Every structure is written in structure tokens, then in C-alpha cells.
Coordinates of C-alpha atoms in Angstrom, one line a residue:
Chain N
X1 CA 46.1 47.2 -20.3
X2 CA 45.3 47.1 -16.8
X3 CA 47.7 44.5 -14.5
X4 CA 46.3 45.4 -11.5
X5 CA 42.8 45.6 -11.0
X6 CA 40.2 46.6 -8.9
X7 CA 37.0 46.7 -10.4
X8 CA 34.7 47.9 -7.4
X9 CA 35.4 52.0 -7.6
X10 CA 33.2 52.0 -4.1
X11 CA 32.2 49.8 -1.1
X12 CA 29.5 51.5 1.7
X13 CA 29.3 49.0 4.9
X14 CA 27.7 49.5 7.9
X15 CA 30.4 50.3 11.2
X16 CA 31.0 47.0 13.0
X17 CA 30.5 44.7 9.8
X18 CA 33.4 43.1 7.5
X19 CA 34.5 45.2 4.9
X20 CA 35.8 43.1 1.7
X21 CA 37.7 44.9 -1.0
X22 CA 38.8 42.7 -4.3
X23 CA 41.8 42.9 -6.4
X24 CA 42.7 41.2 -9.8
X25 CA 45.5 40.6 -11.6
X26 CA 47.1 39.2 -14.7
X27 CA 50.9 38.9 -14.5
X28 CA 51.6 35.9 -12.9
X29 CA 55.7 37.1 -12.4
X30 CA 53.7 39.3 -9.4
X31 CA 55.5 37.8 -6.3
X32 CA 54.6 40.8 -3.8
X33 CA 51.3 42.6 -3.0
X34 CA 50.3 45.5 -0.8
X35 CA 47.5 47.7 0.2
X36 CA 47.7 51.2 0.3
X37 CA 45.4 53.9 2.4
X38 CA 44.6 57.3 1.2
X39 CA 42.9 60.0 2.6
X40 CA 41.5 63.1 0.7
X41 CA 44.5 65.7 0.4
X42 CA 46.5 63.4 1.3
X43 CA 49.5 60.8 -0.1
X44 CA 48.7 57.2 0.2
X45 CA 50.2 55.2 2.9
X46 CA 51.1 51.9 3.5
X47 CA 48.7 49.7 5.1
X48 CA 49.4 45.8 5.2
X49 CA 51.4 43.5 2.1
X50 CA 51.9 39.9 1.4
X51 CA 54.7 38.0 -0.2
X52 CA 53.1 35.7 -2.7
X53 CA 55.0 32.2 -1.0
X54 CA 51.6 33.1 2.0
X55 CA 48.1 32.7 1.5
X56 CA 47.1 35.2 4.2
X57 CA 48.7 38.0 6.3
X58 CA 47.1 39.6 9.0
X59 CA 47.5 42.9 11.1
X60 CA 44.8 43.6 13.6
X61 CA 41.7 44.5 11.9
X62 CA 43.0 44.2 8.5
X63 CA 43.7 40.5 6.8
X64 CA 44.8 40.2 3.5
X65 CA 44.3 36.8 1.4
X66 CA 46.2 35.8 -1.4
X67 CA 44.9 33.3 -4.4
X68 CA 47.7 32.9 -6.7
X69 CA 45.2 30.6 -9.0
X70 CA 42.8 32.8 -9.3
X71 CA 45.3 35.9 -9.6
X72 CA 43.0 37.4 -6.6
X73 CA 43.7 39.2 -3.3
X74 CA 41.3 40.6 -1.0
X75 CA 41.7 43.2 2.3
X76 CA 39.6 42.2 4.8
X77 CA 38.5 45.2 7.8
X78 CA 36.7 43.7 10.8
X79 CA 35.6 45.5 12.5
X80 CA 35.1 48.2 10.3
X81 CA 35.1 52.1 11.8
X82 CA 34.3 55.4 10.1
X83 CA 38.0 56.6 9.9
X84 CA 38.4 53.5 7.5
X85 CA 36.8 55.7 5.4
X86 CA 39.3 56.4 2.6
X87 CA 40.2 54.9 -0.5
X88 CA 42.5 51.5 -1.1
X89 CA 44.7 50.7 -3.7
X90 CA 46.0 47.5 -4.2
X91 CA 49.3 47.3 -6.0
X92 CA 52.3 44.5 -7.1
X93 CA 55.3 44.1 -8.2
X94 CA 57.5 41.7 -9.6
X95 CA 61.1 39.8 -8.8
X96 CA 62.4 40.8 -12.1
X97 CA 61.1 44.6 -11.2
X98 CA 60.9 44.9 -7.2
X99 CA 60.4 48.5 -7.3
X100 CA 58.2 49.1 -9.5
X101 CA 54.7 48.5 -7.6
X102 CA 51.5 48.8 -10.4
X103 CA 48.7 50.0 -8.5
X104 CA 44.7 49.5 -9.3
X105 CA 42.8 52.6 -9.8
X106 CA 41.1 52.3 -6.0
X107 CA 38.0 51.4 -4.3
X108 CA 36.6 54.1 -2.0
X109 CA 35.5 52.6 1.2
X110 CA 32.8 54.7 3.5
X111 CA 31.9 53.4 7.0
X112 CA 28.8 54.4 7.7
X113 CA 28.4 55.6 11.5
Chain T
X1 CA 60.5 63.2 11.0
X2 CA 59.7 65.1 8.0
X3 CA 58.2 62.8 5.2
X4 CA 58.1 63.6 1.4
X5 CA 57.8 67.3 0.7
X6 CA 56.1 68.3 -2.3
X7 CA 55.5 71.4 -4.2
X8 CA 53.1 73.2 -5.1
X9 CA 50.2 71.5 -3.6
X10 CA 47.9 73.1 -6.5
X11 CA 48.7 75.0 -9.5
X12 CA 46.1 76.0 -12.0
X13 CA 47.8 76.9 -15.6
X14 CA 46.6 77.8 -18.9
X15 CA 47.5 75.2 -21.7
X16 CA 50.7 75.7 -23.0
X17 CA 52.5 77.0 -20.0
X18 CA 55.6 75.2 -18.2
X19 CA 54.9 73.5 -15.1
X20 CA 57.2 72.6 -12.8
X21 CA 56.6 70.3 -10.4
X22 CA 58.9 69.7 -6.9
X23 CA 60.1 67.1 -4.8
X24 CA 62.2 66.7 -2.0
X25 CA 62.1 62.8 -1.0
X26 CA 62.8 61.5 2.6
X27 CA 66.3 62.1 4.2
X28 CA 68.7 58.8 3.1
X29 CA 66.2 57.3 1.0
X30 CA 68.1 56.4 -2.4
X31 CA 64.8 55.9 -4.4
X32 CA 62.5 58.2 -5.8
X33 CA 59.3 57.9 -7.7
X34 CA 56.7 59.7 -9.9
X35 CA 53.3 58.8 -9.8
X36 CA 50.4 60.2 -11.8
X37 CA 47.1 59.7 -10.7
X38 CA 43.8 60.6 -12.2
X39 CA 39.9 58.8 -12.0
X40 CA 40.7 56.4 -15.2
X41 CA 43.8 54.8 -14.6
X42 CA 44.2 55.1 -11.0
X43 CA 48.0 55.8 -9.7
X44 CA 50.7 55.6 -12.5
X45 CA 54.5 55.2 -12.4
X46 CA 56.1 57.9 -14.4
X47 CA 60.0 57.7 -13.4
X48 CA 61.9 56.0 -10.5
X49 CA 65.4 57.2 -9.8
X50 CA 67.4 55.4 -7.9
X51 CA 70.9 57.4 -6.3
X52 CA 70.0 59.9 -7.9
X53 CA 69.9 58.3 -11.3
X54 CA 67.2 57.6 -13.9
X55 CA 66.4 53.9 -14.2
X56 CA 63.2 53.4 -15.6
X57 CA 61.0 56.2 -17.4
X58 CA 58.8 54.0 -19.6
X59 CA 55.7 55.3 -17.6
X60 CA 56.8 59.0 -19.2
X61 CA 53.8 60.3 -21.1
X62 CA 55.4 61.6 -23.8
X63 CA 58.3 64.3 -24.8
X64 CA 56.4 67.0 -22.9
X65 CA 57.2 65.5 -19.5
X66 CA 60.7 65.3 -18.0
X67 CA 62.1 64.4 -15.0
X68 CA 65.5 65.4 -13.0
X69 CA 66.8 64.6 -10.2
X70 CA 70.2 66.9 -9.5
X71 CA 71.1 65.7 -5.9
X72 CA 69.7 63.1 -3.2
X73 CA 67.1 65.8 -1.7
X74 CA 65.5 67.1 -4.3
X75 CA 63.6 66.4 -7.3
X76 CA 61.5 68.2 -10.7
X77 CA 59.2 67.0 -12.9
X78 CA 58.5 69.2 -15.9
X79 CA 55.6 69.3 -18.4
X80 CA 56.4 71.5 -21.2
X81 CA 54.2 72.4 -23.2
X82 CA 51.2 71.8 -20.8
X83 CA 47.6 70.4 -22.0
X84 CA 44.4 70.0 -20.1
X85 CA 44.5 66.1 -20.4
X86 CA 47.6 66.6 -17.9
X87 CA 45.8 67.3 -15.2
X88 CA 45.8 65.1 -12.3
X89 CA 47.4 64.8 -9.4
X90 CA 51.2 64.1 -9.0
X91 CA 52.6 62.3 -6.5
X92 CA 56.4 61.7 -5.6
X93 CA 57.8 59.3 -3.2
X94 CA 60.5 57.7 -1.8
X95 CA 62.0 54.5 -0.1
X96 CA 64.8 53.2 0.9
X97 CA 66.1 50.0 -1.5
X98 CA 63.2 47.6 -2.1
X99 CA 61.6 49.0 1.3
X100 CA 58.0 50.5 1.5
X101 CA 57.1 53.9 -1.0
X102 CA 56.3 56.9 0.9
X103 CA 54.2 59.5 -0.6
X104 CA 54.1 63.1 -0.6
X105 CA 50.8 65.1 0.0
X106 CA 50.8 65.6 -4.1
X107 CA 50.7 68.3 -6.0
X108 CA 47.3 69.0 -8.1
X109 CA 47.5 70.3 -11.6
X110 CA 44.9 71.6 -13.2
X111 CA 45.4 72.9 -17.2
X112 CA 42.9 75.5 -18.6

């Protein structure tokens, strides 16, 4: 049973234009959410989070919301580029388990040039 | 700064063989991690240690896999016997306290 999910496996935009990847999730003790960035052959690395007390975050091009009733975050990438290419995995974790973040299974994002 | 060494980056074994995965986490990081990831289920916790000390290994397959970690730089991961539903790739990674993972490149297994 899948806590964290994201059910779009892959997103094409258009370079310049908003890219919008969606995340679910079913445990409401979730108090922390992050995005993660991974390139082929490569680990995943941290990209932007938000503590569940916000309803948005931003850094740059990247803005992540937060719906607590809806269990939904989002990543927004404007504008987008080509080396935003990759794939993003959303993942959360929990006061009563802080380290332990449950990722989604990713969304693979290509920029098209 | 060196990040999160892992090793090998691939290793192709028949079923039934030992594999033995490595991991040397991030200088004066006390927490380490085992992820699994594959196509289905995305990127799975297997084991976090923290100083050097298993805490939480519910994400562990299954008797086949086991996990060690002897001293604060390094770090194994064993599947014994090895079966072709094992393959994936295997990530480690490290923080420091409640701070943000970092991943190694991860090491890709594939079972025959």
C-alpha cells in the first residue's frame, strides 16, 4: 500500500512553459515533504521541501504547494529548461518517524528544446 | 568534498550467488540508509542505522537480505541467496541527524 503517490510516471513540456508534477498521499501524521532530482546513473538529490505548518515554498524556478486537505503537493518549474530533464520523487515523513522519508515511485519530466 | 561512495556500481550474478553490496556514507554523518529502487514501487527504505546502529529494518525484504554496519564509514548489504526479482538498483545514503539524505551513485544488480 502506497503512502506516497505519484501517479503521473511522465510529464513532456515545451522549454519556457510551467512544468506541474502531482503528488498524493494518505497518512495524514506526514508533517514534512520534499522533492528529490535524479539524473540517469546518478543518486537523487535534494531539490526544494516544505514543512506541512506552509502552504507554499519557493526557490527560484521551483515552487512547491502544499494541500493538507486534499493530501496533495505539487512542484511547480517556471521556466522550465532541458537540464530539468530528469526524474522527481516526491517523498514524506512523519513527527513520530522523522527519518524515515517514503518516496513515490517518480515522474520523469523531459523539456523539450 | 567526497559524497556517498558506493560499490560496485553494477554487478551481474547468477541466481543463488552472494552479493555484497558497499557503502561508505559521508564523513560525520551519523545516519545511514538503504534504499531499493525498481520501476513498480519506486525508491524503498530497506534499513537506516543511525551511530552505527540498526534502528529500523522493517523495509528488509526477507531473511535473504542483511545489513551491517561495523564502523561510522562504512557500510554492507548482503543478499544471500540471490534471485532475479532482486534486481534493482540500491541506493545508500547518509545525513546528518534529521538533516537532508544524500545518495550515492547506486549500485545496479542484476540476477540471472
Amino acid at each position: 500500500d502506497q503512502q506516497v503517490k505519484q501517479n503521473s510516471p511522465s510529464l513532456s513540456v515545451q522549454e519556457g512553459r510551467i512544468s506541474i508534477l502531482n503528488c498524493d498521499y494518505t497518512n495524514s501524521m506526514f508533517d514534512y515533504f520534499l522533492w528529490y532530482k535524479k539524473y540517469p546513473a546518478e543518486g537523487p538529490t535534494f531539490l526544494i521541501s516544505i514543512s506541512s505548518i506552509k502552504d507554499k515554498n519557493e526557490d527560484g524556478r521551483f515552487t512547491v504547494f502544499l494541500n493538507k486537505s486534499a493530501k496533495h503537493l505539487s512542484l511547480h518549474i517556471v521556466p522550465s529548461q532541458p537540464g530539468d530533464s530528469a526524474v522527481y520523487f516526491c517523498a514524506a515523513s512523519g513527527a513520530d518517524s522523522s527519518y524515515k522519508l517514503i518516496f513515490g515511485s517518480g515522474t520523469r519530466l523531459l523539456v523539450r528544446p | 568534498d567526497a559524497g556517498v561512495i558506493q560499490s560496485p556500481r553494477h554487478e551481474v550474478t547468477e541466481m543463488g550467488q552472494e552479493v555484497t553490496l558497499r557503502c561508505k556514507p559521508i564523513s560525520g554523518h551519523n545516519s545511514l540508509f538503504w534504499y531499493r529502487q525498481t520501476m513498480m514501487r519506486g525508491l524503498e527504505l530497506l534499513i537506516y542505522f543511525n551511530n552505527n546502529v540498526p534502528i529500523d529494518d522493517s523495509g528488509m525484504p526477507e531473511d535473504r537480505f542483511s545489513a551491517k554496519m561495523p564502523n561510522a564509514s562504512f557500510s554492507t548489504l548482503k543478499i544471500q541467496p540471490s534471485e532475479p526479482r532482486d534486481s534493482a538498483v540500491y541506493f545508500c545514503a547518509s545525513s546528518q541527524g534529521a538533516g537532508e539524505l544524500f545518495f550515492g551513485e547506486g549500485s545496479r544488480l542484476t540476477v540471472l
